[in-house]
Short mmCIF file of C-alpha atoms in Angstrom, two decimals:
data_model
loop_
_atom_site.label_atom_id
_atom_site.label_comp_id
_atom_site.label_asym_id
_atom_site.label_seq_id
_atom_site.Cartn_x
_atom_site.Cartn_y
_atom_site.Cartn_z
CA UNK S 1 16.44 12.55 12.85
CA UNK S 2 18.09 10.58 10.05
CA UNK S 3 18.32 12.47 6.75
CA UNK S 4 18.90 10.62 3.49
CA UNK S 5 20.06 12.47 0.39
CA UNK S 6 20.34 11.23 -3.16
CA UNK S 7 22.36 12.98 -5.81
CA UNK S 8 21.73 13.61 -8.62
CA UNK S 9 17.95 14.02 -8.62
CA UNK S 10 17.86 13.11 -12.30
CA UNK S 11 20.28 11.45 -14.67
CA UNK S 12 20.16 10.77 -18.39
CA UNK S 13 22.69 8.48 -20.06
CA UNK S 14 23.06 6.73 -23.41
CA UNK S 15 22.52 2.99 -23.52
CA UNK S 16 25.56 0.93 -22.65
CA UNK S 17 27.12 3.36 -20.21
CA UNK S 18 28.15 2.38 -16.72
CA UNK S 19 26.72 4.71 -14.08
CA UNK S 20 26.80 5.40 -10.36
CA UNK S 21 23.97 6.62 -8.16
CA UNK S 22 24.77 8.13 -4.79
CA UNK S 23 23.07 7.96 -1.41
CA UNK S 24 24.24 9.67 1.77
CA UNK S 25 22.85 9.53 5.29
CA UNK S 26 23.56 11.61 8.37
CA UNK S 27 23.37 9.03 11.18
CA UNK S 28 25.86 6.20 10.69
CA UNK S 29 24.20 3.97 13.32
CA UNK S 30 22.35 2.00 10.69
CA UNK S 31 21.32 -1.65 10.67
CA UNK S 32 21.00 -1.93 6.94
CA UNK S 33 20.57 -0.02 3.70
CA UNK S 34 18.26 -1.03 0.91
CA UNK S 35 18.16 0.07 -2.74
CA UNK S 36 14.82 0.06 -4.58
CA UNK S 37 13.62 0.92 -8.05
CA UNK S 38 10.22 2.44 -8.70
CA UNK S 39 8.57 2.39 -12.10
CA UNK S 40 5.87 4.99 -12.89
CA UNK S 41 2.58 4.12 -11.25
CA UNK S 42 4.11 1.16 -9.47
CA UNK S 43 5.35 0.25 -6.05
CA UNK S 44 8.95 -0.17 -5.01
CA UNK S 45 10.94 -3.20 -6.07
CA UNK S 46 13.75 -4.25 -3.77
CA UNK S 47 17.08 -4.48 -5.60
CA UNK S 48 19.73 -5.00 -2.95
CA UNK S 49 19.96 -4.96 0.84
CA UNK S 50 23.29 -4.40 2.56
CA UNK S 51 23.74 -5.21 6.22
CA UNK S 52 25.75 -2.73 8.26
CA UNK S 53 28.55 -5.29 8.60
CA UNK S 54 28.82 -5.72 4.83
CA UNK S 55 30.73 -3.63 2.33
CA UNK S 56 28.86 -4.51 -0.84
CA UNK S 57 26.21 -6.64 -2.49
CA UNK S 58 25.93 -7.69 -6.11
CA UNK S 59 23.03 -8.83 -8.23
CA UNK S 60 23.57 -9.21 -11.95
CA UNK S 61 24.60 -5.86 -13.40
CA UNK S 62 24.01 -4.10 -10.09
CA UNK S 63 26.55 -3.57 -7.36
CA UNK S 64 25.83 -1.65 -4.19
CA UNK S 65 28.55 -0.55 -1.81
CA UNK S 66 28.31 0.78 1.73
CA UNK S 67 30.73 2.98 3.64
CA UNK S 68 28.99 3.23 6.97
CA UNK S 69 31.56 5.45 8.65
CA UNK S 70 31.29 8.12 6.00
CA UNK S 71 27.53 7.74 5.62
CA UNK S 72 27.56 6.81 1.95
CA UNK S 73 26.32 4.17 -0.39
CA UNK S 74 26.60 3.87 -4.15
CA UNK S 75 24.62 1.84 -6.64
CA UNK S 76 26.66 0.91 -9.71
CA UNK S 77 24.79 -0.14 -12.84
CA UNK S 78 26.90 -1.74 -15.55
CA UNK S 79 26.09 -1.62 -19.23
CA UNK S 80 22.88 0.34 -18.76
CA UNK S 81 19.79 -0.58 -20.79
CA UNK S 82 16.58 1.34 -21.59
CA UNK S 83 14.75 -1.05 -19.27
CA UNK S 84 16.78 0.36 -16.39
CA UNK S 85 14.91 3.65 -16.72
CA UNK S 86 13.14 4.22 -13.40
CA UNK S 87 13.47 6.09 -10.14
CA UNK S 88 15.99 4.59 -7.74
CA UNK S 89 15.58 5.10 -4.01
CA UNK S 90 17.76 4.19 -1.09
CA UNK S 91 16.50 3.67 2.44
CA UNK S 92 18.22 3.12 5.78
CA UNK S 93 17.07 1.63 9.05
CA UNK S 94 18.87 1.80 12.34
CA UNK S 95 18.98 2.07 16.10
CA UNK S 96 16.68 5.11 16.16
CA UNK S 97 13.73 2.83 15.64
CA UNK S 98 12.48 0.08 13.46
CA UNK S 99 11.61 2.02 10.37
CA UNK S 100 13.19 2.99 7.09
CA UNK S 101 14.09 6.54 6.14
CA UNK S 102 13.95 7.03 2.38
CA UNK S 103 15.86 9.33 0.09
CA UNK S 104 13.97 11.36 -2.49
CA UNK S 105 15.30 9.26 -5.34
CA UNK S 106 17.26 9.59 -8.56
CA UNK S 107 15.24 9.52 -11.77
CA UNK S 108 17.25 7.60 -14.36
CA UNK S 109 16.63 7.71 -18.11
CA UNK S 110 18.64 5.43 -20.38
CA UNK S 111 18.46 6.63 -23.97
CA UNK S 112 18.45 3.93 -26.67
CA UNK T 1 4.41 -16.14 -5.30
CA UNK T 2 1.78 -13.46 -4.92
CA UNK T 3 3.22 -10.16 -3.82
CA UNK T 4 1.68 -7.59 -1.54
CA UNK T 5 -1.82 -6.86 -2.79
CA UNK T 6 -3.46 -3.49 -2.29
CA UNK T 7 -6.95 -2.35 -3.14
CA UNK T 8 -8.31 -0.26 -4.60
CA UNK T 9 -5.63 0.85 -7.09
CA UNK T 10 -7.29 4.22 -7.50
CA UNK T 11 -9.78 6.06 -5.32
CA UNK T 12 -11.41 9.38 -6.04
CA UNK T 13 -13.79 10.75 -3.47
CA UNK T 14 -15.13 13.98 -2.11
CA UNK T 15 -13.84 15.78 0.89
CA UNK T 16 -15.41 14.58 4.13
CA UNK T 17 -15.99 11.02 2.96
CA UNK T 18 -14.54 8.01 4.70
CA UNK T 19 -11.79 6.21 2.80
CA UNK T 20 -10.63 2.67 3.49
CA UNK T 21 -7.48 1.26 1.93
CA UNK T 22 -6.78 -2.45 2.08
CA UNK T 23 -3.65 -4.55 2.09
CA UNK T 24 -2.90 -8.26 1.94
CA UNK T 25 0.74 -8.94 2.88
CA UNK T 26 2.85 -11.75 1.50
CA UNK T 27 1.91 -14.99 3.21
CA UNK T 28 4.24 -15.74 6.09
CA UNK T 29 5.46 -12.19 6.50
CA UNK T 30 5.04 -10.97 10.06
CA UNK T 31 5.74 -7.25 9.65
CA UNK T 32 3.53 -4.83 7.77
CA UNK T 33 4.16 -1.18 6.97
CA UNK T 34 1.94 1.64 5.65
CA UNK T 35 3.65 4.48 3.75
CA UNK T 36 2.46 7.64 2.04
CA UNK T 37 4.24 9.11 -0.97
CA UNK T 38 3.89 12.69 -2.18
CA UNK T 39 5.98 14.87 -4.44
CA UNK T 40 6.64 17.31 -1.62
CA UNK T 41 7.56 14.91 1.17
CA UNK T 42 8.63 11.74 -0.61
CA UNK T 43 7.97 8.43 1.15
CA UNK T 44 6.89 8.63 4.78
CA UNK T 45 6.19 5.77 7.13
CA UNK T 46 2.77 6.10 8.73
CA UNK T 47 2.56 3.01 10.92
CA UNK T 48 3.95 -0.49 11.16
CA UNK T 49 2.78 -3.74 12.72
CA UNK T 50 4.66 -6.76 13.97
CA UNK T 51 2.68 -9.97 14.44
CA UNK T 52 -0.54 -7.96 13.97
CA UNK T 53 0.32 -5.55 16.79
CA UNK T 54 0.90 -1.85 16.04
CA UNK T 55 4.46 -1.03 17.06
CA UNK T 56 4.89 2.59 16.06
CA UNK T 57 2.17 4.90 14.80
CA UNK T 58 4.09 8.13 15.30
CA UNK T 59 3.95 8.80 11.58
CA UNK T 60 0.17 8.90 11.46
CA UNK T 61 -0.53 12.54 10.68
CA UNK T 62 -3.75 13.08 12.62
CA UNK T 63 -6.52 11.36 14.50
CA UNK T 64 -8.40 11.19 11.22
CA UNK T 65 -6.07 8.35 10.27
CA UNK T 66 -6.39 4.89 11.79
CA UNK T 67 -5.01 1.47 10.89
CA UNK T 68 -5.91 -2.03 11.91
CA UNK T 69 -4.54 -5.50 11.36
CA UNK T 70 -7.19 -7.97 12.53
CA UNK T 71 -5.20 -10.98 11.31
CA UNK T 72 -1.93 -11.89 9.66
CA UNK T 73 -3.31 -11.63 6.14
CA UNK T 74 -5.19 -8.34 6.16
CA UNK T 75 -4.73 -4.71 7.14
CA UNK T 76 -6.71 -1.53 6.59
CA UNK T 77 -5.85 2.14 6.65
CA UNK T 78 -8.83 4.40 7.19
CA UNK T 79 -9.17 8.14 6.79
CA UNK T 80 -12.27 9.75 8.27
CA UNK T 81 -13.08 12.44 7.36
CA UNK T 82 -10.88 12.80 4.30
CA UNK T 83 -9.37 16.13 3.20
CA UNK T 84 -7.80 17.26 -0.10
CA UNK T 85 -4.35 17.33 1.51
CA UNK T 86 -4.62 13.58 2.07
CA UNK T 87 -4.28 13.08 -1.68
CA UNK T 88 -1.22 10.89 -2.23
CA UNK T 89 -0.14 7.38 -3.13
CA UNK T 90 -0.43 5.03 -0.17
CA UNK T 91 1.80 1.97 -0.12
CA UNK T 92 1.70 -1.14 1.97
CA UNK T 93 4.84 -3.23 2.46
CA UNK T 94 5.58 -6.45 4.29
CA UNK T 95 8.66 -8.31 5.43
CA UNK T 96 9.61 -11.51 7.24
CA UNK T 97 10.88 -9.60 10.25
CA UNK T 98 11.19 -6.09 11.52
CA UNK T 99 13.49 -4.80 8.83
CA UNK T 100 15.27 -2.46 11.19
CA UNK T 101 16.95 -5.26 13.05
CA UNK T 102 16.82 -8.16 10.66
CA UNK T 103 18.22 -8.87 7.27
CA UNK T 104 14.95 -9.13 5.44
CA UNK T 105 13.97 -6.62 2.76
CA UNK T 106 10.61 -4.94 2.56
CA UNK T 107 8.32 -5.88 -0.32
CA UNK T 108 5.92 -3.24 -1.58
CA UNK T 109 2.49 -3.38 -3.15
CA UNK T 110 1.61 -1.28 -6.19
CA UNK T 111 -0.07 1.35 -4.05
CA UNK T 112 -3.42 3.10 -3.92
CA UNK T 113 -3.58 6.45 -5.67
CA UNK T 114 -5.96 8.54 -3.58
CA UNK T 115 -7.50 11.80 -4.79
CA UNK T 116 -9.70 13.82 -2.46
CA UNK T 117 -11.69 16.48 -4.28
#
C-alpha cells in the first residue's frame, strides 16, 4: 500500500520568508501528485497538480517539484504572507488503483 | 462557477439514528469521491463513482455505510445505524475524469462535520 509522509508536521515562519514543504511517497508508480491547502473548517483547495512525466508546476508564488524516482515532492512558497497560513496536504494517485492517497499534512503559520 | 456543494454542514445526532449526507458535484464532472477525515487517520477514500457507477467501495468501513449516485448531479452517503466512532468530517469531491489516470484535479466541498452522541 502507498504511504505518503509529510515533514514537518507543523511549521511557523515570519512573514516574507521563503519556505519549503516536503512530501514523500513509497511507491514511485504514480500517475500524478496534487498539492492542496485546507483552511480550518473548510474543504481542500487544489493548488497544483503535477503529472508523473512533469518535473514541476508553478502558480504565482507557489512552485511544486516532483522527483518520481526518489519518491519526493516539494512545495516552495515564496515571500510568505499571513494569508498562507493553512494546512498543506499532498496526495498521489497511481497504478494501484484510481484513488488518491493523502499525506497527513503540514500545518503552516506565517507570523505577521 | 458553483463548487461542490455538500449538505448539511453540521450534523449532530444520537447513536443508532440514520444519517444521510448529500453532495452536488460540479456540473459536467463525471467522477465523484467520498472521503472521511479524522485526526487519527487523516483523509481516507470511502468510495468513488465514475459516470454514476460505483467503481471502488473498498474503503467503506462497514455494511452500515452505503452510497448512491442516482444521477450526475447528486450523491448520498448514508450511515445506518450510526455509531459514535463514525464522528468525523465527510468530504465529497468531483473531477472531470478519474483522477488516477487523467490530468484533472479533484475539487472538494466544504464537508459535513458529523457528531454522533
